[in-house]
Each structure stands twice: as structure tokens, then as C-alpha cells.
Short mmCIF file of C-alpha atoms in Angstrom, two decimals:
data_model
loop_
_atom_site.label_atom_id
_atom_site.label_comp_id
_atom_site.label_asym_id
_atom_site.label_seq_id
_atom_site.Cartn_x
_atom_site.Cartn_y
_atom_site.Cartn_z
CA UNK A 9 70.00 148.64 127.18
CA UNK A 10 72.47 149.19 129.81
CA UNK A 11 75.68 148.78 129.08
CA UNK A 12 77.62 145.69 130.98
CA UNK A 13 80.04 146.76 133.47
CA UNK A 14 83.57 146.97 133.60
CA UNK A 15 84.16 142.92 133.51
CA UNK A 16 81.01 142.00 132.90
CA UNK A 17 80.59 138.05 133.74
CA UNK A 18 80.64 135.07 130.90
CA UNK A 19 76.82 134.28 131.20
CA UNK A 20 76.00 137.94 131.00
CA UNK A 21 78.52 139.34 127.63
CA UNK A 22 77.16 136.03 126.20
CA UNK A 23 73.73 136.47 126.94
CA UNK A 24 74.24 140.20 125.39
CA UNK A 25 75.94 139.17 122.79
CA UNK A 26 73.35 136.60 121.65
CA UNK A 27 70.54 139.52 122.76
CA UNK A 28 72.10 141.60 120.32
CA UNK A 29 72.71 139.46 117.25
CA UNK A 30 69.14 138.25 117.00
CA UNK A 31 67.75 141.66 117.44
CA UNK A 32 69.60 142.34 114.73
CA UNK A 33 68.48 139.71 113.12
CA UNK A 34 64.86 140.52 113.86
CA UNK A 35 64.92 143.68 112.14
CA UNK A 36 66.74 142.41 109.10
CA UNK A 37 66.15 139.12 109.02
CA UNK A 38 69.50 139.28 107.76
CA UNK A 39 70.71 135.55 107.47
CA UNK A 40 67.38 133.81 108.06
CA UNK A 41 65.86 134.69 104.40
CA UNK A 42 68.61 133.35 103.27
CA UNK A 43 68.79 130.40 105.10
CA UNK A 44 65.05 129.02 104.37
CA UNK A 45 65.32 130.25 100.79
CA UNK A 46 68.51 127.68 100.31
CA UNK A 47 66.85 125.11 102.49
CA UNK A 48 63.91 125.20 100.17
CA UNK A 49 65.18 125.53 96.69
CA UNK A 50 67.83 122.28 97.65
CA UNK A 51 64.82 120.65 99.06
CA UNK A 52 63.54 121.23 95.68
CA UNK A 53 66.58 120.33 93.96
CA UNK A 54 66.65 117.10 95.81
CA UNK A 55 63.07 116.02 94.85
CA UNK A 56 64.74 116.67 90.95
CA UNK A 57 67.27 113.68 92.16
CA UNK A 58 65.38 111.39 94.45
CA UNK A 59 62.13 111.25 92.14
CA UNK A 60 58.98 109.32 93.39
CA UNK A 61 59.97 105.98 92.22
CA UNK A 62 63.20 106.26 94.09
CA UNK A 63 61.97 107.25 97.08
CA UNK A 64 59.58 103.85 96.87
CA UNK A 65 62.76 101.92 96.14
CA UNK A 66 64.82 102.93 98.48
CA UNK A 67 62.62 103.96 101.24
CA UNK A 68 62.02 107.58 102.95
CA UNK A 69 63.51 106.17 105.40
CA UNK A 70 67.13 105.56 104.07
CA UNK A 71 66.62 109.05 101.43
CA UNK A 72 65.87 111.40 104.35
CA UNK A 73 68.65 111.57 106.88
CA UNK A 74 71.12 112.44 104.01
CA UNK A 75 69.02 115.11 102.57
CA UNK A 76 67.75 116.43 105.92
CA UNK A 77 71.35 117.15 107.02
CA UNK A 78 73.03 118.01 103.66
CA UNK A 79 70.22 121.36 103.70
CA UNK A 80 70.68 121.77 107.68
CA UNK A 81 74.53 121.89 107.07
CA UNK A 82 74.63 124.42 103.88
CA UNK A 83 71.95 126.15 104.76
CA UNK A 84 73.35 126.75 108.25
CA UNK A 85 77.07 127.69 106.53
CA UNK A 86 75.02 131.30 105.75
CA UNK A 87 74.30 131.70 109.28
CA UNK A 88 77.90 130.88 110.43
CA UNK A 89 79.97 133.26 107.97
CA UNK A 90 77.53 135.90 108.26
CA UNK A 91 77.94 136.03 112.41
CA UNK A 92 80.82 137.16 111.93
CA UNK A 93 80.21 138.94 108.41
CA UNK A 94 78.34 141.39 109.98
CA UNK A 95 80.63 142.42 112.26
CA UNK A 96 83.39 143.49 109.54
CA UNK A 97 81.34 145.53 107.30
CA UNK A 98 81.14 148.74 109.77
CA UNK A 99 84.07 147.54 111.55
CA UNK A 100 82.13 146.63 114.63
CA UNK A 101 84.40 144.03 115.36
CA UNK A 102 87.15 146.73 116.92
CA UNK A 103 84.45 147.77 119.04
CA UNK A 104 83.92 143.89 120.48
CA UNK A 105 87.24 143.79 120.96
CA UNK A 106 87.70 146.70 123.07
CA UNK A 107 85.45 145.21 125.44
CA UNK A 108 86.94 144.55 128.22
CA UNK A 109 85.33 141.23 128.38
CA UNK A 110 86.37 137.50 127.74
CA UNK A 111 86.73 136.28 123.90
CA UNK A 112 85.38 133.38 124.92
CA UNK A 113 82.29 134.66 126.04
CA UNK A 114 81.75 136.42 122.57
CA UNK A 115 81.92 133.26 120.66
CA UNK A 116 79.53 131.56 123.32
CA UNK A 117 77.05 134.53 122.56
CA UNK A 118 77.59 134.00 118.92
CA UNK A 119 77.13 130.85 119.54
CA UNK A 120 74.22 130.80 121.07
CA UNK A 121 72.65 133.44 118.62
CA UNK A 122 73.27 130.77 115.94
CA UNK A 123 72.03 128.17 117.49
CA UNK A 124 68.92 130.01 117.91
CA UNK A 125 68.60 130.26 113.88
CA UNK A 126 69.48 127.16 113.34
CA UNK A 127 66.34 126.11 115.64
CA UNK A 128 64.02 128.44 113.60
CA UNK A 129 65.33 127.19 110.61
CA UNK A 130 64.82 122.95 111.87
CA UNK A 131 61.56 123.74 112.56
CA UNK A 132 61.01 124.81 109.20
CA UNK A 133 62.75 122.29 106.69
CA UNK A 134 62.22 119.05 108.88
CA UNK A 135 58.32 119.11 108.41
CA UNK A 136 58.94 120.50 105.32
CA UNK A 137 61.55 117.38 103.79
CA UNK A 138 59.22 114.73 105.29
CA UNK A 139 56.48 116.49 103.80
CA UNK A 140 58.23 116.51 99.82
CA UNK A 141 58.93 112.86 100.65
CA UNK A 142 56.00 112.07 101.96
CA UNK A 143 57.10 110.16 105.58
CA UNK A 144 55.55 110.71 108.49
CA UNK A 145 57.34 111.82 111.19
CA UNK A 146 55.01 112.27 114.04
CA UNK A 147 55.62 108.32 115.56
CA UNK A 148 59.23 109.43 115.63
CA UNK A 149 59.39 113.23 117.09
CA UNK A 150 60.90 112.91 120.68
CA UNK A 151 63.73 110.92 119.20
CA UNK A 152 64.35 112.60 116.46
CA UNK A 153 64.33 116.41 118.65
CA UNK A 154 67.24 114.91 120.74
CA UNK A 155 69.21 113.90 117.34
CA UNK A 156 68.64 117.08 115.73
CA UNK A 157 69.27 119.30 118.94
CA UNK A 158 72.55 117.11 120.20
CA UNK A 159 74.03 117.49 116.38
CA UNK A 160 73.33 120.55 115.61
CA UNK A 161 74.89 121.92 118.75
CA UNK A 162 78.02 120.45 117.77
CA UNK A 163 77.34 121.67 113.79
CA UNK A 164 77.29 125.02 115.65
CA UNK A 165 80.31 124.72 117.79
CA UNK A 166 82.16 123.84 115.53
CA UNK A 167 80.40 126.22 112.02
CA UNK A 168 80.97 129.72 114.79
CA UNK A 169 84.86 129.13 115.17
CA UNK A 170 85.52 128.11 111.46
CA UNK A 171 82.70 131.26 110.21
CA UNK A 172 85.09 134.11 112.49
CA UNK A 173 88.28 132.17 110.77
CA UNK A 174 86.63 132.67 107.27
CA UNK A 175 85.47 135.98 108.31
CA UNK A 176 89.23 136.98 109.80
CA UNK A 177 90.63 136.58 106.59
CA UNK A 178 87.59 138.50 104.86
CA UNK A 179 85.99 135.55 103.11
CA UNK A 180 82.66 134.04 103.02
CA UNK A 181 80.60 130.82 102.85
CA UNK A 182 82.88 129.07 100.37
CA UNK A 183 86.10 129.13 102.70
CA UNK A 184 83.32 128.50 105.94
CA UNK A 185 82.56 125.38 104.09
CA UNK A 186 86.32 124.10 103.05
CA UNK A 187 87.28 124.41 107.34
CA UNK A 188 84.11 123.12 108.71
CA UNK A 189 82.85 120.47 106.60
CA UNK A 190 86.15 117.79 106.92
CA UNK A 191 86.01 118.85 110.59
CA UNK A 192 82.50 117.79 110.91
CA UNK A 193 82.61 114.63 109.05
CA UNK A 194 82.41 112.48 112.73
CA UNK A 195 79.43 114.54 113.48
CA UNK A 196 77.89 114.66 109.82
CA UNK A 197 78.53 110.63 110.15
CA UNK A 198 76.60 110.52 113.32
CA UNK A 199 73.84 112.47 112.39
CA UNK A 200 73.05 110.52 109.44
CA UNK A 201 73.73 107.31 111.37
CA UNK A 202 71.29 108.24 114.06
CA UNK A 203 68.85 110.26 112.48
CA UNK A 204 68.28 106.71 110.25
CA UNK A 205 68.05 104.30 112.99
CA UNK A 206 65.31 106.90 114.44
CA UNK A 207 63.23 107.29 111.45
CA UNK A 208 63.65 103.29 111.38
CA UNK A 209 61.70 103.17 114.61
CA UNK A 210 65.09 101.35 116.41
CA UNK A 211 65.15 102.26 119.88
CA UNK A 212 67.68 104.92 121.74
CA UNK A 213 69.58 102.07 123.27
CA UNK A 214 70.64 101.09 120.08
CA UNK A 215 72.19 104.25 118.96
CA UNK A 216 73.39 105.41 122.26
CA UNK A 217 77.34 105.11 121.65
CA UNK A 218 77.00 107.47 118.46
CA UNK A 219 75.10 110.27 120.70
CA UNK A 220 77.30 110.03 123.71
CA UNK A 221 79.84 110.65 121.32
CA UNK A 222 78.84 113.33 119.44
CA UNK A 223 78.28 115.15 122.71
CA UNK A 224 81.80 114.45 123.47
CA UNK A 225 82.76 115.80 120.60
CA UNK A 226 80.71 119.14 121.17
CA UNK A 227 81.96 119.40 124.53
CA UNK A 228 85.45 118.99 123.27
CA UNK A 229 85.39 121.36 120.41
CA UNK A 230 83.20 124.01 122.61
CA UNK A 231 86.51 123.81 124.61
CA UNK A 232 88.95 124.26 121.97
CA UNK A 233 87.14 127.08 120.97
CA UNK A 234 86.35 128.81 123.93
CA UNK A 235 89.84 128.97 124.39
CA UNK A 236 91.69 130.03 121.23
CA UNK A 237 88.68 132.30 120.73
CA UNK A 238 91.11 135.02 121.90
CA UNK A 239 93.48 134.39 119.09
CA UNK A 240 90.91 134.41 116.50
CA UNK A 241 89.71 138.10 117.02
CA UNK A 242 92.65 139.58 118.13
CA UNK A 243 94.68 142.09 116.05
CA UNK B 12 119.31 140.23 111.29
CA UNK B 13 120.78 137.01 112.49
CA UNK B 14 118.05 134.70 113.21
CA UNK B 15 119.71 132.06 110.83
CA UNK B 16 120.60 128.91 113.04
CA UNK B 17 124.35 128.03 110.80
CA UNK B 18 123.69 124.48 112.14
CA UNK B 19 120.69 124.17 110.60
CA UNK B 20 121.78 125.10 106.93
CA UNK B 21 124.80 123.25 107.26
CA UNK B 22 122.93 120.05 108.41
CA UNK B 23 120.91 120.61 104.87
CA UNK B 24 123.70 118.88 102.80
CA UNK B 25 125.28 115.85 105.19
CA UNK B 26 120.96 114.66 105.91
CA UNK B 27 120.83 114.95 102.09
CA UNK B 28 123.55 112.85 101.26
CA UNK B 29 122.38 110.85 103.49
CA UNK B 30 118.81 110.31 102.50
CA UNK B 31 120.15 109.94 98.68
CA UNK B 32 122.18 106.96 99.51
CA UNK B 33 119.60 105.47 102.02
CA UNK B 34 117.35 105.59 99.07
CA UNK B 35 119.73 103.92 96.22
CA UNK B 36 120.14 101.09 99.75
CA UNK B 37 116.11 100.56 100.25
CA UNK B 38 115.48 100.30 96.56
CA UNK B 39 117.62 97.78 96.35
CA UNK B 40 116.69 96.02 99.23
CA UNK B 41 112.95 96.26 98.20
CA UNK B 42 113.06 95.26 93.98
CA UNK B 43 116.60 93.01 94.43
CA UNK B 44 116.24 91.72 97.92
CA UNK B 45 113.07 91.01 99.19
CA UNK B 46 110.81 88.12 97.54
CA UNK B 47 107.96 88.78 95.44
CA UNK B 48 104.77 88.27 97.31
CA UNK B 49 102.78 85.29 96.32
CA UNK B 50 99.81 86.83 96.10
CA UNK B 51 99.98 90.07 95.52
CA UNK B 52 102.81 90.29 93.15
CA UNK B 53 104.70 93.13 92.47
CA UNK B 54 101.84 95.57 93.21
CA UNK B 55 102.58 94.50 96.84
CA UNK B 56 106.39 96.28 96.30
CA UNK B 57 103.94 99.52 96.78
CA UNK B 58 103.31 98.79 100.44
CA UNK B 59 107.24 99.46 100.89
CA UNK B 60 106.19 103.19 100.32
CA UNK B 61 102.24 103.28 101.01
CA UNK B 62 102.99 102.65 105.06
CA UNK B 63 106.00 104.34 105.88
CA UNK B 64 104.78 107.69 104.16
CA UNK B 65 101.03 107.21 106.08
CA UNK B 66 103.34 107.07 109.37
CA UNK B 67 105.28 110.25 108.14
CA UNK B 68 101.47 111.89 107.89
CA UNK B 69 100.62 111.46 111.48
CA UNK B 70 104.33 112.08 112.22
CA UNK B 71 103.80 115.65 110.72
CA UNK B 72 100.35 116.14 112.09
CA UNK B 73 101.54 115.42 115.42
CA UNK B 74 104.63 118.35 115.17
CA UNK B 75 101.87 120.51 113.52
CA UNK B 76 99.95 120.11 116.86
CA UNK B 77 103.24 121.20 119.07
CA UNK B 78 104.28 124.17 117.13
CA UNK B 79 100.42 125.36 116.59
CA UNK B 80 100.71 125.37 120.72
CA UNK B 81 103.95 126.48 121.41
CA UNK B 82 103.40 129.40 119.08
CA UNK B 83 99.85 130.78 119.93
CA UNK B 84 101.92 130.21 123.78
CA UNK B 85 104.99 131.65 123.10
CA UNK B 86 104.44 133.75 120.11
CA UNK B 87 107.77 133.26 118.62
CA UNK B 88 107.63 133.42 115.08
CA UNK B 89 110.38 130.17 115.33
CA UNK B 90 107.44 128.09 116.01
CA UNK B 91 105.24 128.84 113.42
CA UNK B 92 108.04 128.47 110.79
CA UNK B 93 107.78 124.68 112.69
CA UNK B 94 103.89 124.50 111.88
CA UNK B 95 104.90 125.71 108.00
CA UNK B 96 107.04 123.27 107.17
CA UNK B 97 105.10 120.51 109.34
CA UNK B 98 102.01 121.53 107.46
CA UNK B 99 104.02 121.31 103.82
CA UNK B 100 105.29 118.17 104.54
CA UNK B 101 102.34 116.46 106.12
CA UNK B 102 100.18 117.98 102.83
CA UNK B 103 103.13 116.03 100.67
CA UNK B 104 103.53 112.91 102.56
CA UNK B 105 99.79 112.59 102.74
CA UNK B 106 99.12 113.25 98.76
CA UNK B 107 101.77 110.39 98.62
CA UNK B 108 99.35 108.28 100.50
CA UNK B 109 96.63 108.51 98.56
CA UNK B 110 98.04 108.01 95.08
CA UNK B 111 100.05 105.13 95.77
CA UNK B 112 96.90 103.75 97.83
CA UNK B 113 94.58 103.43 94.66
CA UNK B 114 97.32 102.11 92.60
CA UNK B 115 97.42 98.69 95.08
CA UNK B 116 93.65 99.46 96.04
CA UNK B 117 92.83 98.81 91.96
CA UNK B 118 94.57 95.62 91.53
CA UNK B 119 93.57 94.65 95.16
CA UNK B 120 90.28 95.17 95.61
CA UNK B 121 88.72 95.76 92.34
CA UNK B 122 88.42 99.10 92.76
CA UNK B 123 90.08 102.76 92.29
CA UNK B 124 88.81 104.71 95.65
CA UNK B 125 86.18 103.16 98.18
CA UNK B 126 85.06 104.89 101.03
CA UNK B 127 86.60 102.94 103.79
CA UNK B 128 87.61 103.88 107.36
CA UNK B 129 91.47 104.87 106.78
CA UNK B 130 90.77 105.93 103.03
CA UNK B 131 88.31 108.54 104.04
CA UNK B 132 90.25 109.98 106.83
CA UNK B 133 93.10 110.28 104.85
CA UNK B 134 91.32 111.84 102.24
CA UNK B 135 89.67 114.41 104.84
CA UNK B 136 93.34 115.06 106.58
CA UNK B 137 94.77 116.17 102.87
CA UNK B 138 91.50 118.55 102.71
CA UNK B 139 92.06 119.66 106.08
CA UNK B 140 96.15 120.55 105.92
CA UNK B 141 95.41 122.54 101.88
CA UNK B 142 92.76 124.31 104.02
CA UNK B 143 95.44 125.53 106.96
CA UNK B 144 97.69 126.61 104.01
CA UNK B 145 94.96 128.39 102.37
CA UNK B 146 93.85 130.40 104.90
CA UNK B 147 97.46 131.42 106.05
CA UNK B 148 97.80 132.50 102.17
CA UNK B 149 94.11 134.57 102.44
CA UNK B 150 95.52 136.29 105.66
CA UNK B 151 96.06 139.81 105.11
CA UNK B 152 99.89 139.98 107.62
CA UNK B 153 101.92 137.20 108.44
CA UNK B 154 100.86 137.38 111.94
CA UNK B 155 96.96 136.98 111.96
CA UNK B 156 97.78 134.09 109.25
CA UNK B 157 99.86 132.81 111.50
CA UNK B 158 97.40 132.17 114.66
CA UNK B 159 94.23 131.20 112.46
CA UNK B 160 96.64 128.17 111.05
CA UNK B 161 98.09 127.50 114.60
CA UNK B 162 94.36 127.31 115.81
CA UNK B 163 93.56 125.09 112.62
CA UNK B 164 96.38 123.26 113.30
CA UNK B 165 95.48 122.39 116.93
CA UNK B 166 91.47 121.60 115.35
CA UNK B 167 93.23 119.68 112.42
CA UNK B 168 95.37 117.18 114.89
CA UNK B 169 92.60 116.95 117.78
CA UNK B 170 90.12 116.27 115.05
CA UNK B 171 92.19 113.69 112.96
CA UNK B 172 91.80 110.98 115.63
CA UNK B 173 88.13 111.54 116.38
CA UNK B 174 87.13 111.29 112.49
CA UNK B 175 89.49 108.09 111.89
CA UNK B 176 87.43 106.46 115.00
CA UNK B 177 84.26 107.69 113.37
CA UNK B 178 84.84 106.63 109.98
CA UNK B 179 85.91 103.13 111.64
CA UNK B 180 82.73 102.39 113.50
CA UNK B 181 81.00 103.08 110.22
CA UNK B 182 82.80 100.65 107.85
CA UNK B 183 86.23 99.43 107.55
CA UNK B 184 87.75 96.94 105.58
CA UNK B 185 91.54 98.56 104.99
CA UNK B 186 94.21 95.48 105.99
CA UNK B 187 95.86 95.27 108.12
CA UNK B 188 99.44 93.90 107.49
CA UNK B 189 101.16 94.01 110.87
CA UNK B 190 99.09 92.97 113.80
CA UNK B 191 100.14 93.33 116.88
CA UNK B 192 100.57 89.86 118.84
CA UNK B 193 100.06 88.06 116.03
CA UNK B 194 102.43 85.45 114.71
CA UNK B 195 104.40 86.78 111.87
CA UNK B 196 104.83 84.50 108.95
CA UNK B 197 106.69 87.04 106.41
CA UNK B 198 109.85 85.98 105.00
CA UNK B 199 113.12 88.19 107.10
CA UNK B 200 113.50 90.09 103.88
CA UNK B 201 110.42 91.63 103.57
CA UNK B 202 110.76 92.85 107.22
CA UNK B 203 114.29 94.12 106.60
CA UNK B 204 113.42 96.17 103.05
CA UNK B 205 110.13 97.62 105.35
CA UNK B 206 112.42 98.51 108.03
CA UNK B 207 115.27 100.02 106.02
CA UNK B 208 112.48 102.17 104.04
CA UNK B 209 111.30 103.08 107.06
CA UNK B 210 114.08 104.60 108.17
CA UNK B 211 114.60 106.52 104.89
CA UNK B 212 111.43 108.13 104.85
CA UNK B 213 112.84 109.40 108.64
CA UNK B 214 115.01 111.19 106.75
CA UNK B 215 113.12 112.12 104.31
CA UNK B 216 110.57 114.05 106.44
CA UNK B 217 113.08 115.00 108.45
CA UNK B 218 115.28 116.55 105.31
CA UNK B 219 112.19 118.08 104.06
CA UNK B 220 111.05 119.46 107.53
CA UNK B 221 114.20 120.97 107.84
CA UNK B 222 114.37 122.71 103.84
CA UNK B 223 110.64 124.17 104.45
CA UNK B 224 111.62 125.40 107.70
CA UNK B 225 114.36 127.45 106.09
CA UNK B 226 112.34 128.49 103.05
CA UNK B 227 109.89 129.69 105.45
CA UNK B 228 112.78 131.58 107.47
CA UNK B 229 113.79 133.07 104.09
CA UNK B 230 110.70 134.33 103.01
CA UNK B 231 110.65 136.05 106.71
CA UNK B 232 113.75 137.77 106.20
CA UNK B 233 112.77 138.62 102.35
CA UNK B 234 109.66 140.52 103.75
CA UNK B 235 111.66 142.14 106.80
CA UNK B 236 114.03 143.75 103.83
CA UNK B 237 111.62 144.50 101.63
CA UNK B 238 109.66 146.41 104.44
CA UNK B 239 112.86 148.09 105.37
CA UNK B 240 114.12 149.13 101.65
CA UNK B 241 110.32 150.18 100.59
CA UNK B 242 109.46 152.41 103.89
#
């Protein structure tokens, strides 16, 4: 791997950045494990909850968005503390700030490393929560992609820049969760607002306010933290 | 070692004076002045104390947003000692919020806590300010504490607005006691003792603003001595 050049662009230290993290995570599957282990034993928990009869009552329907996003959110809280975890236990985090490169770019490649777990781990626990509460999904998949993928963008956004706080101040998961979760709570609103109407079969048109807002607000916050980025890592 | 403004120590005592006797003045004007509601009853006397300390919330949120700027901008340590004290107060006048709100809410509605538009978002402001003072207290130096809060701060006010709209599309059903536009049929009094409170809890804020400020200088100049006397 050659190493970027004095400067190197945004795409490109992002695109390294992100190249390097989920090599990383490759080889030590690192935060993933941990991720799908959580996802699965709350999914588990859950079904202890929501027992059969519930789920009749109430309907999969109304039972799955909340569940579905209460084990995408946790279980992606691992992935955003240890981004920035990993970077403090050998002290590699002096090294990525002696780049000479913008912050902003770092947290984009963070970003986009994250985003990339989160992904692997969707494609895991969705199947898998329809399957413990036995709803069928396929009818609904193209809808439901564009919820998942427009909220948990912002999730992301939003999970990098409170993880490096957490990790700043050499804490973990707990302190991830105390910043990010009331800052979510629009999003976390709007995913479970959405993610129902789709699994109710309503059509996009319906529930198009709620998206076009939650892309706002992961525009918006991809902003904010772009730019204070520089604050966040510096010494 | 002079960075103590005189003025604003010696403004301490005149704005507490002040504040002291514009309380004695609104509690009279609310329990001896203004009518009972018909109603509500005496619960409603709570409202007197409910609104004016939700303004002083978004009051403080609002400075929290300018010195969380101006500092990460300017880097002067003046600004942060802003943020401090905004953060305090906002963290104070919001817990104020949401125990008198359950007190009227119970009588009211029916109910202790529901988990309606303005309830919610205060609820999730109070988590988000004790979260801002937490971190600054994990921080390892002053300064690193000091930008991670400004940068909370600046998520914390930006975000406030976006989760009260939120939370509104998704239910609401808080009242609302002054319209705007619409005709007003409250007896003068009431207006007057809301107005006069109003003003009180101006001072209030602006009193405490001004003591955590200090405190927050103080504790500056503690550590700058310390430093120097343990080197």
C-alpha cells in the first residue's frame, strides 16, 4: 500500500481510511462478532418478551419495527466506540493525526468503514427478526432497503462523531450510548415510523415527509461533523 | 493573574437583591393577586413557574450554542466558562420543567408522565445537557473537555429543534395557553402575575448565569495555583 501523498485529497484519506479499518476488521473480525452475537442473543431476548400469542395480538407488523431498530441501534453502538477504540489502545491515533490530511476526511473514512458493518450486520438480523417472528418480508424488500439504508446512514453519522467523543475521553459503549441515543431520537422516531408503514404495505408517498427528513437530518449532522471533526481529535 | 472582571462580582449582590425582592413581588402577585382559575384551580398557580422556566431552557440552550462557537473559534477559555454556566443553568431550569410539569400534568390529565411532543423533548434536552457535563467531567485536561462539550453543545442546540419537530409530527397534545392571534379572554391579572414572573426568572437565569460563570472562573484560577505551587 502506498502511502498517500503529502495532502492527499478527501475522497482518497477517506477511501484509505475506510480500506484500512475493514482490513482490519477482516483479520479480526474485531467488532463484527460482537455485533451479530448482541443482535442475536436480544433477538432472543425479545422473543422471551413478545411471546407467540403477542405477536398474534398485536401483529408482526406493529412488534417488528421496534425490535428491528432497538438491535440495529445497540448492536451498532459496538461498532461506533470501537472505531475509535482501536485507535487508542497502541496509540495509533497520534499517528492519524500527524497526517497531514483533513480531520474531516478521517471521520468520513470512519464513517464509511462503519457503515460498511452496519450493512453486513442488516443483512444478517433483518431476515433473521422476521424469521423469529415469523413475517414475511419478501412483498416488502425494495421499500424496506431504502428505509434501512437512508436511517442507518444517519444512525452512522451521527454513532462515528459521538463513538470518537466517548473514545476521547477513554470510555466505551455506555457513554457512546448516553450522547447518541437522545440525539437520534428524530431519526430512531422515523425509522420506526417508516419502517411500520412499509411492513404495512402503505405506499412511499405516504411516508415521504419522514424520509426527506431524515436525509436532511443526515446531511445536516454529516456537516456538523465534518467540520468540528478537527476539534474532536486534536490534542 | 487578573482575569477577574470587578464588574462582574460586584454586579453579584445589586442582581441578587434584586431578584429576592422581584420574587417576594411575583408571589404576591400570583397567590394574592391574580384569580383562581375556574377550572383548573390552584394547580393552575403552577403554570406561573412551569412556562417562564421552559423559556429560561431554550434561553440557556441558545447561549450554550454561542459560546460552544465562539470558543472552538476563538479559543478563549472566557467563552467556555459562558458554555459552563449556560450548560448548569439550562440542566437546572430544565429539571424545574419537568417536575413542576407532572405535578399539573397529574391533576390535569390523569396522568404522571405521558409521552407527548414537548414532554419528550424536554425530557431528551435534560439527558442531553447531564451528558455535556459528563463528558467535560470524564475529560482527562480542562482543554480537550472543553471542545468535546463545545462540539456537544453546538449538536445539543442544532438537535433540540429538530427532535421537538419530530416528536410533534408523532403525537402532541401539550396546551397551549397563549396562542398567537387568538383572542385572549384571561382576566388582566393573570397576564400581569405571568408577566411580572417572567421577568423574575430573567433575573434569575441571569443571576445564576452570572454565579456559575464565576465559580467556573474560580475553579480556573484554583487549578492555575495549584499547578504553580505543586510543580
Amino acid at each position: 500500500m502506498k502511502a498517500p501523498a503529502n495532502g492527499a485529497g478527501f475522497v482518497t484519506t477517506a477511501r484509505l481510511v475506510a480500506a484500512k479499518d475493514l482490513r482490519l476488521e477482516w483479520r479480526t473480525l474485531d467488532s463484527l462478532a460482537g455485533m451479530l452475537l448482541f443482535a442475536l442473543i436480544v433477538l432472543v431476548v425479545y422473543s422471551f418478551a413478545f411471546d407467540g400469542a403477542m405477536n398474534r395480538e398485536l401483529g408482526a407488523r406493529f412488534l417488528i419495527p421496534g425490535i428491528l431498530w432497538t438491535v440495529v441501534t445497540f448492536s451498532g453502538l459496538i461498532s461506533f466506540s470501537r472505531a475509535f477504540q482501536n485507535e487508542t489502545a497502541d496509540d495509533t491515533l497520534t499517528a492519524l493525526r500527524l497526517a497531514p490530511v483533513d480531520r474531516g476526511a478521517i471521520y468520513t473514512g470512519k464513517l464509511l468503514a462503519v457503515l460498511v458493518k452496519l450493512a453486513a450486520l442488516e443483512t444478517v438480523t433483518v431476515p433473521l427478526t422476521a424469521l423469529f417472528f415469523s413475517f414475511d418480508l419478501a412483498p416488502h424488500a425494495g421499500p424496506l432497503v431504502l428505509v434501512l439504508v437512508l436511517h442507518t446512514v444517519g444512525l452512522a453519522v451521527l454513532g462515528t462523531l459521538t463513538g470518537a467523543i466517548a473514545a476521547r475521553v477513554g470510555r466505551g459503549e455506555a457513554l457512546t450510548a448516553i450522547l447518541l441515543l437522545p440525539a437520534a431520537a428524530p431519526l430512531l422516531i422515523s425509522a420506526v415510523e417508516t419502517t411500520g408503514a412499509v411492513l404495512g404495505g402503505e405506499p412511499l408517498a405516504s411516508i415521504r415527509a419522514w424520509l426527506l427528513g431524515s436525509l436532511g437530518f443526515a446531511m445536516l449532522f454529516f456537516c456538523v461533523a465534518v467540520l468540528t471533526f478537527d476539534y474532536v481529535l486534536e490534542e | 493573574m487578573s482575569s477577574t472582571p470587578n464588574w462582574l462580582e460586584r454586579s453579584l449582590y445589586p442582581l441578587l437583591v434584586l431578584t429576592t425582592a422581584g420574587m417576594v413581588g411575583a408571589l404576591w402577585l400570583i397567590f394574592l393577586h391574580a384569580p383562581e382559575e375556574k377550572v383548573m384551580g390552584a394547580v393552575q398557580k403552577l403554570f406561573y413557574f412551569h412556562v417562564p422556566a421552559a423559556i429560561m431552557t431554550y434561553a440557556a440552550v441558545a447561549v450554550l450554542l454561542i459560546g460552544s462557537i465562539a470558543y472552538l473559534w476563538t479559543r478563549d477559555v472566557r467563552w467556555d466558562n459562558l458554555s459552563i454556566a449556560a450548560t448548569e443553568c439550562g440542566l437546572f431550569f430544565c429539571g424545574m420543567v419537568l417536575i413542576t410539569g407532572p405535578i399539573w400534568g397529574r391533576p390535569a390529565w390523569g396522568v404522571w408522565w405521558t409521552w407527548e411532543a414537548r414532554l419528550t423533548t424536554t425530557l431528551v434536552l435534560w439527558i442531553l445537557l447531564a451528558a455535556a457535563i459528563l463528558v467535560r467531567s470524564y475529560a482527562d485536561n480542562r482543554e480537550l473537555g472543553a471542545r468535546l462539550a463545545s462540539v456537544l453543545g453546538i449538536l445539543a442546540a442544532i438537535d433540540i429543534y429538530i427532535i421537538r419537530k419530530a416528536v410533534e409530527w408523532f403525537r402532541g397534545m401539550h396546551p397551549t395557553v397563549f396562542k398567537p392571534g387568538a383572542e385572549r379572554d384571561v382576566d388582566p391579572a393573570i397576564g400581569q402575575a405571568f408577566g411580572a414572573t417572567s421577568l423574575v426568572f430573567i433575573l434569575l437565569f441571569l443571576l445564576l448565569l452570572a454565579v456559575t460563570y464565576r465559580e467556573a472562573q474560580l475553579r480556573d484560577r484554583a487549578e492555575r495555583l495549584t499547578q504553580a505551587l505543586g510543580r
